[in-house]
mmCIF file of C-alpha atoms and ligand atoms in Angstrom:
data_model
loop_
_atom_site.group_PDB
_atom_site.id
_atom_site.type_symbol
_atom_site.label_atom_id
_atom_site.label_comp_id
_atom_site.label_asym_id
_atom_site.label_seq_id
_atom_site.Cartn_x
_atom_site.Cartn_y
_atom_site.Cartn_z
ATOM 1 C CA MET A 1 69.042 65.271 177.294
ATOM 2 C CA ASP A 2 72.409 63.709 178.083
ATOM 3 C CA ALA A 3 74.331 64.413 174.850
ATOM 4 C CA SER A 4 77.408 66.648 174.984
ATOM 5 C CA PRO A 5 78.758 68.870 172.247
ATOM 6 C CA GLN A 6 82.073 68.072 170.554
ATOM 7 C CA GLU A 7 85.115 69.194 172.558
ATOM 8 C CA PHE A 8 87.569 71.201 170.450
ATOM 9 C CA ASP A 9 90.807 70.021 172.056
ATOM 10 C CA ARG A 10 91.492 67.431 169.318
ATOM 11 C CA VAL A 11 89.712 69.052 166.366
ATOM 12 C CA LEU A 12 92.350 69.742 163.685
ATOM 13 C CA SER A 13 90.659 69.931 160.284
ATOM 14 C CA SER A 14 87.424 71.789 160.930
ATOM 15 C CA MET A 15 86.839 75.426 160.011
ATOM 16 C CA CYS A 16 84.518 75.799 162.993
ATOM 17 C CA THR A 17 85.812 76.839 166.388
ATOM 18 C CA ARG A 18 84.774 77.875 169.907
ATOM 19 C CA PRO A 19 82.691 81.047 169.681
ATOM 20 C CA HIS A 20 83.989 84.192 171.344
ATOM 21 C CA PRO A 21 82.445 84.475 174.871
ATOM 22 C CA GLU A 22 80.739 87.782 174.066
ATOM 23 C CA ALA A 23 79.363 86.346 170.845
ATOM 24 C CA ARG A 24 77.974 83.365 172.727
ATOM 25 C CA ALA A 25 76.211 85.633 175.242
ATOM 26 C CA ALA A 26 74.754 87.853 172.505
ATOM 27 C CA ALA A 27 73.538 84.816 170.574
ATOM 28 C CA GLU A 28 71.622 83.539 173.571
ATOM 29 C CA ARG A 29 69.915 86.908 174.149
ATOM 30 C CA PHE A 30 68.672 87.202 170.573
ATOM 31 C CA LEU A 31 67.677 83.559 170.032
ATOM 32 C CA ALA A 32 64.016 84.400 169.329
ATOM 33 C CA ASP A 33 64.525 87.500 167.172
ATOM 34 C CA ASN A 34 63.986 87.077 163.438
ATOM 35 C CA PRO A 35 66.216 89.291 161.285
ATOM 36 C CA GLY A 36 64.138 88.107 158.312
ATOM 37 C CA ASP A 37 61.414 90.523 159.466
ATOM 38 C CA PRO A 38 63.244 93.718 160.422
ATOM 39 C CA ALA A 39 60.097 95.802 160.819
ATOM 40 C CA THR A 40 58.900 93.562 163.660
ATOM 41 C CA TYR A 41 62.383 92.940 165.083
ATOM 42 C CA PRO A 42 64.204 96.278 164.729
ATOM 43 C CA ALA A 43 66.876 95.632 167.378
ATOM 44 C CA ILE A 44 68.307 92.606 165.587
ATOM 45 C CA ALA A 45 68.055 94.505 162.284
ATOM 46 C CA ASP A 46 70.237 97.243 163.797
ATOM 47 C CA LEU A 47 72.752 94.653 164.937
ATOM 48 C CA GLU A 48 72.818 93.219 161.428
ATOM 49 C CA ASP A 49 73.574 96.678 159.996
ATOM 50 C CA ARG A 50 76.405 96.983 162.485
ATOM 51 C CA ALA A 51 77.812 93.597 161.533
ATOM 52 C CA VAL A 52 77.622 94.459 157.830
ATOM 53 C CA ASP A 53 79.349 97.813 158.451
ATOM 54 C CA THR A 54 82.225 96.068 160.167
ATOM 55 C CA LEU A 55 82.457 93.350 157.511
ATOM 56 C CA ALA A 56 82.621 96.150 154.946
ATOM 57 C CA GLU A 57 85.481 97.723 156.881
ATOM 58 C CA VAL A 58 87.307 94.398 156.846
ATOM 59 C CA THR A 59 86.815 94.067 153.080
ATOM 60 C CA GLY A 60 87.481 97.620 151.863
ATOM 61 C CA LEU A 61 83.876 98.388 150.913
ATOM 62 C CA ASP A 62 82.889 102.070 151.230
ATOM 63 C CA ASP A 63 79.140 101.956 151.036
ATOM 64 C CA PRO A 64 78.082 98.621 152.496
ATOM 65 C CA ALA A 65 75.324 96.442 151.119
ATOM 66 C CA GLY A 66 74.951 92.915 152.411
ATOM 67 C CA TYR A 67 73.611 90.693 155.145
ATOM 68 C CA VAL A 68 74.500 87.978 157.610
ATOM 69 C CA ALA A 69 73.732 84.756 155.744
ATOM 70 C CA SER A 70 73.414 81.204 157.016
ATOM 71 C CA GLY A 71 76.961 80.533 155.835
ATOM 72 C CA GLY A 72 79.388 80.687 152.964
ATOM 73 C CA THR A 73 77.217 78.308 150.983
ATOM 74 C CA GLU A 74 74.263 80.688 150.974
ATOM 75 C CA ALA A 75 76.512 83.639 150.177
ATOM 76 C CA ASN A 76 78.051 81.821 147.219
ATOM 77 C CA ILE A 77 74.640 80.722 145.949
ATOM 78 C CA GLN A 78 73.459 84.334 146.154
ATOM 79 C CA ALA A 79 76.494 85.542 144.222
ATOM 80 C CA VAL A 80 75.726 83.117 141.404
ATOM 81 C CA ARG A 81 72.043 84.063 141.542
ATOM 82 C CA ALA A 82 72.795 87.793 141.367
ATOM 83 C CA ALA A 83 75.192 87.316 138.454
ATOM 84 C CA ARG A 84 72.651 85.199 136.600
ATOM 85 C CA GLU A 85 70.114 88.017 136.982
ATOM 86 C CA VAL A 86 72.567 90.538 135.511
ATOM 87 C CA ALA A 87 73.689 88.364 132.601
ATOM 88 C CA GLU A 88 71.560 88.408 129.525
ATOM 89 C CA SER A 89 72.298 84.847 128.527
ATOM 90 C CA ASP A 90 69.846 81.965 128.184
ATOM 91 C CA THR A 91 72.694 79.562 128.839
ATOM 92 C CA PRO A 92 74.785 81.302 131.510
ATOM 93 C CA ASN A 93 77.983 79.819 132.913
ATOM 94 C CA VAL A 94 80.193 80.382 135.950
ATOM 95 C CA VAL A 95 83.949 80.044 135.643
ATOM 96 C CA ALA A 96 85.809 79.065 138.824
ATOM 97 C CA PRO A 97 89.119 77.404 139.696
ATOM 98 C CA GLU A 98 88.779 73.723 140.583
ATOM 99 C CA SER A 99 89.887 74.710 144.094
ATOM 100 C CA ALA A 100 86.538 76.485 144.579
ATOM 101 C CA HIS A 101 84.330 75.258 147.416
ATOM 102 C CA PHE A 102 81.704 72.592 146.603
ATOM 103 C CA SER A 103 78.978 75.126 147.355
ATOM 104 C CA PHE A 104 79.409 76.330 143.764
ATOM 105 C CA ASN A 105 78.313 72.883 142.582
ATOM 106 C CA LYS A 106 75.152 73.302 144.624
ATOM 107 C CA ALA A 107 74.633 76.819 143.261
ATOM 108 C CA ALA A 108 75.042 75.683 139.661
ATOM 109 C CA ASP A 109 72.697 72.773 140.203
ATOM 110 C CA LEU A 110 70.002 74.851 141.900
ATOM 111 C CA LEU A 111 70.180 77.758 139.502
ATOM 112 C CA GLY A 112 70.539 75.865 136.246
ATOM 113 C CA VAL A 113 73.882 77.466 135.477
ATOM 114 C CA GLU A 114 76.811 75.646 133.889
ATOM 115 C CA LEU A 115 79.836 75.456 136.207
ATOM 116 C CA ARG A 116 83.183 75.491 134.393
ATOM 117 C CA LEU A 117 85.931 74.379 136.753
ATOM 118 C CA VAL A 118 89.371 75.347 135.535
ATOM 119 C CA PRO A 119 92.615 73.583 136.573
ATOM 120 C CA VAL A 120 94.834 75.362 139.107
ATOM 121 C CA ASP A 121 98.570 76.011 138.727
ATOM 122 C CA ASP A 122 101.349 73.955 140.355
ATOM 123 C CA ASP A 123 100.930 75.872 143.581
ATOM 124 C CA TYR A 124 97.155 75.299 143.805
ATOM 125 C CA ARG A 125 96.166 78.837 142.702
ATOM 126 C CA ALA A 126 93.740 79.762 139.927
ATOM 127 C CA ASP A 127 95.533 79.826 136.573
ATOM 128 C CA VAL A 128 94.606 83.206 135.072
ATOM 129 C CA ASP A 129 95.272 82.125 131.472
ATOM 130 C CA ALA A 130 93.136 79.020 131.894
ATOM 131 C CA VAL A 131 90.320 81.114 133.398
ATOM 132 C CA GLY A 132 90.652 83.541 130.487
ATOM 133 C CA ALA A 133 90.379 80.660 128.026
ATOM 134 C CA ALA A 134 87.239 79.314 129.731
ATOM 135 C CA VAL A 135 85.171 82.529 129.732
ATOM 136 C CA ASP A 136 82.925 83.421 126.803
ATOM 137 C CA ASP A 137 79.909 85.607 125.976
ATOM 138 C CA ASP A 138 77.699 83.474 128.224
ATOM 139 C CA THR A 139 79.894 83.843 131.308
ATOM 140 C CA ALA A 140 77.833 85.438 134.062
ATOM 141 C CA LEU A 141 80.377 85.136 136.863
ATOM 142 C CA VAL A 142 84.081 84.633 137.422
ATOM 143 C CA VAL A 143 85.063 83.354 140.867
ATOM 144 C CA GLY A 144 88.321 83.870 142.731
ATOM 145 C CA VAL A 145 89.068 82.252 146.088
ATOM 146 C CA ALA A 146 90.931 84.178 148.774
ATOM 147 C CA GLY A 147 91.922 81.336 151.078
ATOM 148 C CA THR A 148 91.019 77.973 149.570
ATOM 149 C CA THR A 149 89.354 75.399 151.782
ATOM 150 C CA GLU A 150 91.870 72.659 151.060
ATOM 151 C CA PHE A 151 95.235 74.459 150.838
ATOM 152 C CA GLY A 152 94.628 78.000 152.093
ATOM 153 C CA ARG A 153 95.740 79.502 148.781
ATOM 154 C CA VAL A 154 94.925 83.054 147.648
ATOM 155 C CA ASP A 155 94.114 83.368 143.943
ATOM 156 C CA PRO A 156 95.492 86.323 141.910
ATOM 157 C CA ILE A 157 92.384 88.429 142.553
ATOM 158 C CA PRO A 158 93.172 91.631 140.571
ATOM 159 C CA GLU A 159 94.166 89.571 137.506
ATOM 160 C CA LEU A 160 90.989 87.496 137.703
ATOM 161 C CA GLY A 161 89.013 90.734 138.094
ATOM 162 C CA LEU A 162 90.455 91.911 134.785
ATOM 163 C CA VAL A 163 89.417 88.696 133.082
ATOM 164 C CA ALA A 164 85.871 89.150 134.427
ATOM 165 C CA ASP A 165 85.842 92.776 133.309
ATOM 166 C CA GLU A 166 86.931 91.932 129.789
ATOM 167 C CA ALA A 167 84.263 89.236 129.571
ATOM 168 C CA ASP A 168 81.651 91.655 130.875
ATOM 169 C CA ALA A 169 80.931 89.208 133.690
ATOM 170 C CA CYS A 170 80.432 89.768 137.418
ATOM 171 C CA PHE A 171 83.359 88.992 139.701
ATOM 172 C CA HIS A 172 82.960 87.204 143.037
ATOM 173 C CA VAL A 173 85.597 86.613 145.703
ATOM 174 C CA ASP A 174 85.109 83.758 148.149
ATOM 175 C CA ALA A 175 86.913 84.707 151.361
ATOM 176 C CA ALA A 176 84.657 82.589 153.583
ATOM 177 C CA TRP A 177 87.591 81.245 155.573
ATOM 178 C CA GLY A 178 90.431 83.619 154.635
ATOM 179 C CA GLY A 179 88.638 86.905 155.278
ATOM 180 C CA PHE A 180 89.734 87.289 158.889
ATOM 181 C CA HIS A 181 93.392 86.488 158.121
ATOM 182 C CA LEU A 182 93.897 88.446 154.906
ATOM 183 C CA PRO A 183 93.640 91.994 156.380
ATOM 184 C CA PHE A 184 96.907 91.277 158.179
ATOM 185 C CA THR A 185 98.783 90.084 155.094
ATOM 186 C CA ASP A 186 99.910 91.912 151.958
ATOM 187 C CA HIS A 187 97.609 89.973 149.620
ATOM 188 C CA ASP A 188 95.238 91.794 147.255
ATOM 189 C CA TRP A 189 91.871 90.222 147.874
ATOM 190 C CA HIS A 190 88.975 92.636 148.469
ATOM 191 C CA PHE A 191 86.719 95.419 147.115
ATOM 192 C CA GLY A 192 89.462 97.980 147.635
ATOM 193 C CA HIS A 193 91.999 95.973 145.637
ATOM 194 C CA ALA A 194 90.074 94.830 142.568
ATOM 195 C CA PRO A 195 86.778 95.268 140.687
ATOM 196 C CA VAL A 196 84.990 92.816 142.985
ATOM 197 C CA ASP A 197 81.177 92.796 142.680
ATOM 198 C CA THR A 198 80.301 90.384 145.482
ATOM 199 C CA LEU A 199 82.212 88.758 148.309
ATOM 200 C CA THR A 200 81.736 85.972 150.854
ATOM 201 C CA ILE A 201 83.276 86.274 154.336
ATOM 202 C CA ASP A 202 82.097 84.008 157.152
ATOM 203 C CA PRO A 203 81.941 85.276 160.733
ATOM 204 C CA HIS A 204 81.255 81.698 161.896
ATOM 205 C CA LYS A 205 84.687 80.458 160.849
ATOM 206 C CA VAL A 206 87.782 82.484 161.836
ATOM 207 C CA GLY A 207 85.468 85.305 162.993
ATOM 208 C CA ARG A 208 84.460 83.218 166.064
ATOM 209 C CA ALA A 209 80.739 83.926 165.747
ATOM 210 C CA PRO A 210 78.392 81.082 166.656
ATOM 211 C CA ILE A 211 76.889 79.116 163.750
ATOM 212 C CA PRO A 212 74.988 80.175 161.608
ATOM 213 C CA ALA A 213 76.733 83.362 160.539
ATOM 214 C CA GLY A 214 77.977 83.763 156.999
ATOM 215 C CA GLY A 215 78.572 87.061 155.254
ATOM 216 C CA PHE A 216 77.389 88.194 151.823
ATOM 217 C CA LEU A 217 78.553 91.614 150.620
ATOM 218 C CA ALA A 218 77.862 93.450 147.365
ATOM 219 C CA ARG A 219 79.509 96.553 145.951
ATOM 220 C CA ASP A 220 76.108 97.857 144.765
ATOM 221 C CA ALA A 221 72.878 97.994 146.711
ATOM 222 C CA ASP A 222 71.255 97.153 143.330
ATOM 223 C CA THR A 223 72.631 93.648 143.596
ATOM 224 C CA LEU A 224 70.627 93.005 146.761
ATOM 225 C CA ASP A 225 67.544 94.655 145.288
ATOM 226 C CA ARG A 226 67.770 92.299 142.364
ATOM 227 C CA LEU A 227 67.658 89.358 144.766
ATOM 228 C CA ALA A 228 64.697 90.704 146.733
ATOM 229 C CA VAL A 229 61.215 89.281 146.546
ATOM 230 C CA GLU A 230 58.047 90.831 147.948
ATOM 231 C CA THR A 231 56.866 89.572 151.321
ATOM 232 C CA PRO A 232 53.126 90.234 151.512
ATOM 233 C CA TYR A 233 52.268 89.083 155.040
ATOM 234 C CA LEU A 234 55.288 90.387 156.983
ATOM 235 C CA GLU A 235 55.630 93.872 158.445
ATOM 236 C CA SER A 236 58.682 94.212 156.200
ATOM 237 C CA THR A 237 57.896 94.323 152.493
ATOM 238 C CA ALA A 238 60.880 92.718 150.762
ATOM 239 C CA GLN A 239 63.513 90.082 151.455
ATOM 240 C CA ALA A 240 66.781 89.522 149.594
ATOM 241 C CA THR A 241 68.000 86.572 151.672
ATOM 242 C CA LEU A 242 67.701 82.960 150.560
ATOM 243 C CA THR A 243 66.326 81.766 153.879
ATOM 244 C CA GLY A 244 63.128 83.248 155.329
ATOM 245 C CA THR A 245 63.081 83.153 159.110
ATOM 246 C CA ARG A 246 66.704 83.533 160.109
ATOM 247 C CA SER A 247 68.736 83.035 163.262
ATOM 248 C CA GLY A 248 68.842 86.084 165.522
ATOM 249 C CA ALA A 249 71.527 84.159 167.392
ATOM 250 C CA GLY A 250 73.699 84.072 164.281
ATOM 251 C CA VAL A 251 73.245 87.767 163.558
ATOM 252 C CA ALA A 252 73.708 88.985 167.161
ATOM 253 C CA GLY A 253 76.620 86.590 167.627
ATOM 254 C CA ALA A 254 78.299 87.924 164.495
ATOM 255 C CA ALA A 255 77.779 91.550 165.547
ATOM 256 C CA ALA A 256 79.211 90.873 169.015
ATOM 257 C CA ALA A 257 82.133 88.819 167.687
ATOM 258 C CA LEU A 258 83.070 91.592 165.274
ATOM 259 C CA ASP A 259 82.678 94.316 167.929
ATOM 260 C CA ALA A 260 84.877 92.446 170.355
ATOM 261 C CA GLN A 261 87.636 91.385 167.970
ATOM 262 C CA TRP A 262 87.977 93.751 165.008
ATOM 263 C CA SER A 263 90.735 94.477 164.596
ATOM 264 C CA ALA A 264 93.212 93.884 167.454
ATOM 265 C CA GLU A 265 92.038 90.412 168.485
ATOM 266 C CA TYR A 266 91.731 89.195 164.903
ATOM 267 C CA GLU A 267 95.245 90.400 164.235
ATOM 268 C CA ALA A 268 96.541 88.637 167.355
ATOM 269 C CA ASN A 269 94.765 85.457 166.224
ATOM 270 C CA HIS A 270 96.331 85.764 162.777
ATOM 271 C CA GLU A 271 99.822 86.112 164.280
ATOM 272 C CA ARG A 272 99.324 83.193 166.644
ATOM 273 C CA ALA A 273 97.821 80.918 163.979
ATOM 274 C CA SER A 274 100.527 81.779 161.446
ATOM 275 C CA GLY A 275 103.212 81.025 164.031
ATOM 276 C CA ASN A 276 101.578 77.694 164.800
ATOM 277 C CA ALA A 277 101.274 76.783 161.120
ATOM 278 C CA ALA A 278 104.951 77.615 160.513
ATOM 279 C CA TYR A 279 105.947 75.572 163.578
ATOM 280 C CA LEU A 280 103.906 72.571 162.444
ATOM 281 C CA ALA A 281 105.178 72.776 158.865
ATOM 282 C CA ASP A 282 108.810 72.840 160.134
ATOM 283 C CA GLU A 283 108.313 69.943 162.527
ATOM 284 C CA LEU A 284 106.632 67.837 159.834
ATOM 285 C CA THR A 285 109.342 68.673 157.294
ATOM 286 C CA ASP A 286 112.040 67.687 159.813
ATOM 287 C CA ARG A 287 110.320 64.319 160.167
ATOM 288 C CA GLY A 288 110.421 63.785 156.397
ATOM 289 C CA TYR A 289 106.807 64.485 155.502
ATOM 290 C CA ASP A 290 105.995 66.290 152.252
ATOM 291 C CA VAL A 291 104.448 69.593 153.339
ATOM 292 C CA VAL A 292 102.565 72.142 151.221
ATOM 293 C CA ASP A 293 104.053 75.482 152.279
ATOM 294 C CA PRO A 294 101.358 77.277 154.346
ATOM 295 C CA GLU A 295 100.444 80.636 152.815
ATOM 296 C CA LEU A 296 97.606 81.198 155.272
ATOM 297 C CA PRO A 297 97.496 79.161 158.504
ATOM 298 C CA LEU A 298 96.496 75.830 156.995
ATOM 299 C CA VAL A 299 99.009 72.983 156.725
ATOM 300 C CA ALA A 300 98.485 70.159 154.206
ATOM 301 C CA PHE A 301 100.941 67.262 154.147
ATOM 302 C CA SER A 302 101.201 63.715 152.896
ATOM 303 C CA LEU A 303 100.461 61.238 155.678
ATOM 304 C CA PRO A 304 100.534 57.473 155.226
ATOM 305 C CA GLU A 305 97.244 55.722 155.858
ATOM 306 C CA ALA A 306 98.503 53.842 158.958
ATOM 307 C CA GLU A 307 99.531 57.063 160.676
ATOM 308 C CA PHE A 308 96.325 58.771 159.623
ATOM 309 C CA GLU A 309 94.334 55.927 161.183
ATOM 310 C CA ALA A 310 96.477 55.972 164.342
ATOM 311 C CA ALA A 311 95.745 59.685 164.739
ATOM 312 C CA ARG A 312 92.033 59.115 164.238
ATOM 313 C CA ASP A 313 92.154 56.258 166.783
ATOM 314 C CA ALA A 314 93.808 58.633 169.269
ATOM 315 C CA GLY A 315 90.779 60.876 168.948
ATOM 316 C CA TRP A 316 92.185 63.497 166.574
ATOM 317 C CA ARG A 317 89.549 64.855 164.211
ATOM 318 C CA LEU A 318 91.519 64.900 160.999
ATOM 319 C CA SER A 319 90.496 64.951 157.323
ATOM 320 C CA ARG A 320 92.176 64.679 153.943
ATOM 321 C CA THR A 321 92.036 66.896 150.856
ATOM 322 C CA GLY A 322 90.533 65.543 147.630
ATOM 323 C CA SER A 323 94.068 64.644 146.527
ATOM 324 C CA GLY A 324 94.840 62.858 149.793
ATOM 325 C CA GLU A 325 96.910 65.242 151.932
ATOM 326 C CA ALA A 326 96.081 65.450 155.633
ATOM 327 C CA ARG A 327 94.935 68.958 156.366
ATOM 328 C CA ILE A 328 95.312 70.906 159.595
ATOM 329 C CA VAL A 329 93.502 74.209 159.875
ATOM 330 C CA CYS A 330 95.066 76.428 162.545
ATOM 331 C CA MET A 331 91.793 77.754 163.895
ATOM 332 C CA PRO A 332 91.675 79.891 167.068
ATOM 333 C CA HIS A 333 91.257 76.806 169.297
ATOM 334 C CA VAL A 334 94.334 75.060 167.839
ATOM 335 C CA THR A 335 97.175 75.781 170.261
ATOM 336 C CA ARG A 336 100.904 75.066 170.039
ATOM 337 C CA GLU A 337 100.445 72.551 172.850
ATOM 338 C CA MET A 338 97.788 70.697 170.840
ATOM 339 C CA LEU A 339 100.117 70.505 167.870
ATOM 340 C CA ARG A 340 102.943 69.186 170.056
ATOM 341 C CA THR A 341 100.665 66.451 171.363
ATOM 342 C CA PHE A 342 99.542 65.638 167.823
ATOM 343 C CA LEU A 343 103.171 65.293 166.705
ATOM 344 C CA GLU A 344 103.735 62.890 169.619
ATOM 345 C CA THR A 345 100.849 60.792 168.321
ATOM 346 C CA LEU A 346 102.486 60.664 164.874
ATOM 347 C CA ASP A 347 105.886 59.839 166.387
ATOM 348 C CA ALA A 348 104.413 56.981 168.388
ATOM 349 C CA ALA A 349 102.651 55.657 165.286
ATOM 350 C CA ARG A 350 105.904 55.783 163.306
ATOM 351 C CA VAL A 351 107.777 53.893 166.047
ATOM 352 C CA GLY A 352 104.927 51.374 166.098
ATOM 353 C CA ALA A 353 105.190 50.955 162.331
ATOM 354 C CA GLY A 354 109.001 50.718 162.494
ATOM 355 C CA VAL A 355 109.521 53.911 160.449
HETATM 356 C C1 LIG B 401 83.677 76.869 154.361
HETATM 357 C C2 LIG B 401 83.718 77.481 153.022
HETATM 358 C C3 LIG B 401 82.539 77.728 152.304
HETATM 359 C C4 LIG B 401 81.189 77.252 152.783
HETATM 360 O O1 LIG B 401 80.794 77.892 153.923
HETATM 361 P P1 LIG B 401 79.685 77.255 154.896
HETATM 362 O O2 LIG B 401 79.635 78.275 155.973
HETATM 363 O O3 LIG B 401 80.211 75.924 155.319
HETATM 364 O O4 LIG B 401 78.426 77.157 154.122
HETATM 365 C C5 LIG B 401 82.641 78.389 151.097
HETATM 366 N N1 LIG B 401 83.833 78.767 150.620
HETATM 367 C C6 LIG B 401 84.999 78.541 151.267
HETATM 368 C C7 LIG B 401 86.280 79.000 150.666
HETATM 369 C C8 LIG B 401 84.973 77.882 152.499
HETATM 370 O O5 LIG B 401 86.132 77.620 153.117
#
């Protein structure tokens, strides 16, 4: 086979990154282990417990229940599924800010649940009053996002938790991307800060685990039990995950990534990425671009089509938000030097266009 994987030295908009070297090595060792059948594969099951313990530490959860999922999408689907099981409605709905990840559309579609997307405020955060107005007796789940995919915004989590509480609905926080930055900020976002029932945090994004490694956590072990089905022909007797056979590489990679980096290396990454985002935002502002102030290390800014195309032609992997802003995610592989080179590409394109 002569294909080569994508190099990361010009990848600017992806939430994937180079895995941590120890995570890569662990993934290779456990490639053939199936965490979906812990009775036959006890070593990988132990590693999964370890990963969940550490994820719980990151998210302020005392008595951990959860698993390493295939990604944030599975975790979000499971949150909706669990909430639907709890709710006693024949016509359940989920209320989420319109900034919520598109995985909630998949969840609603699969599970036959109505998804009510509520407008965000002027700074791209969930509008608590609008969420409050959208919930009703049939609301099974309220969703808050701690680090939105497009703008890196953190919703007012405790306030949304209150809305969920008053509506007698479950409350889910999606920290798929933000979860490895937020511990080093003063945001309220996790189990320890609000009445959160379930939470998504992805080791395969900022956590530097190899794909596939998402994280699904629940405050109560009951939540997982509710998702479990019987598994007659396996050595293990029940399974709460959405997928059956799962990647031992993902689970071992997540456990190793967390072991190696929580918390000093994650903190160092947060500092470095935040510094890079601030640098980029300043440089873009100086050049006259409209920049959305980066709350977490993600910089969105308006970029004319010609410059966007010039950057793509120069090999930069760059995407736009739904509303058109170019979006740079300061992932662990995104260095200051890369950003300098990217700015040179923009400068050359502006000279070329006579700007
Ligand atoms: C990336 C992302 C997801 C989806 O995660 P996958 O691992 O791609 O399935 C969900 N929510 C948020 C906020 C994300 O950024």
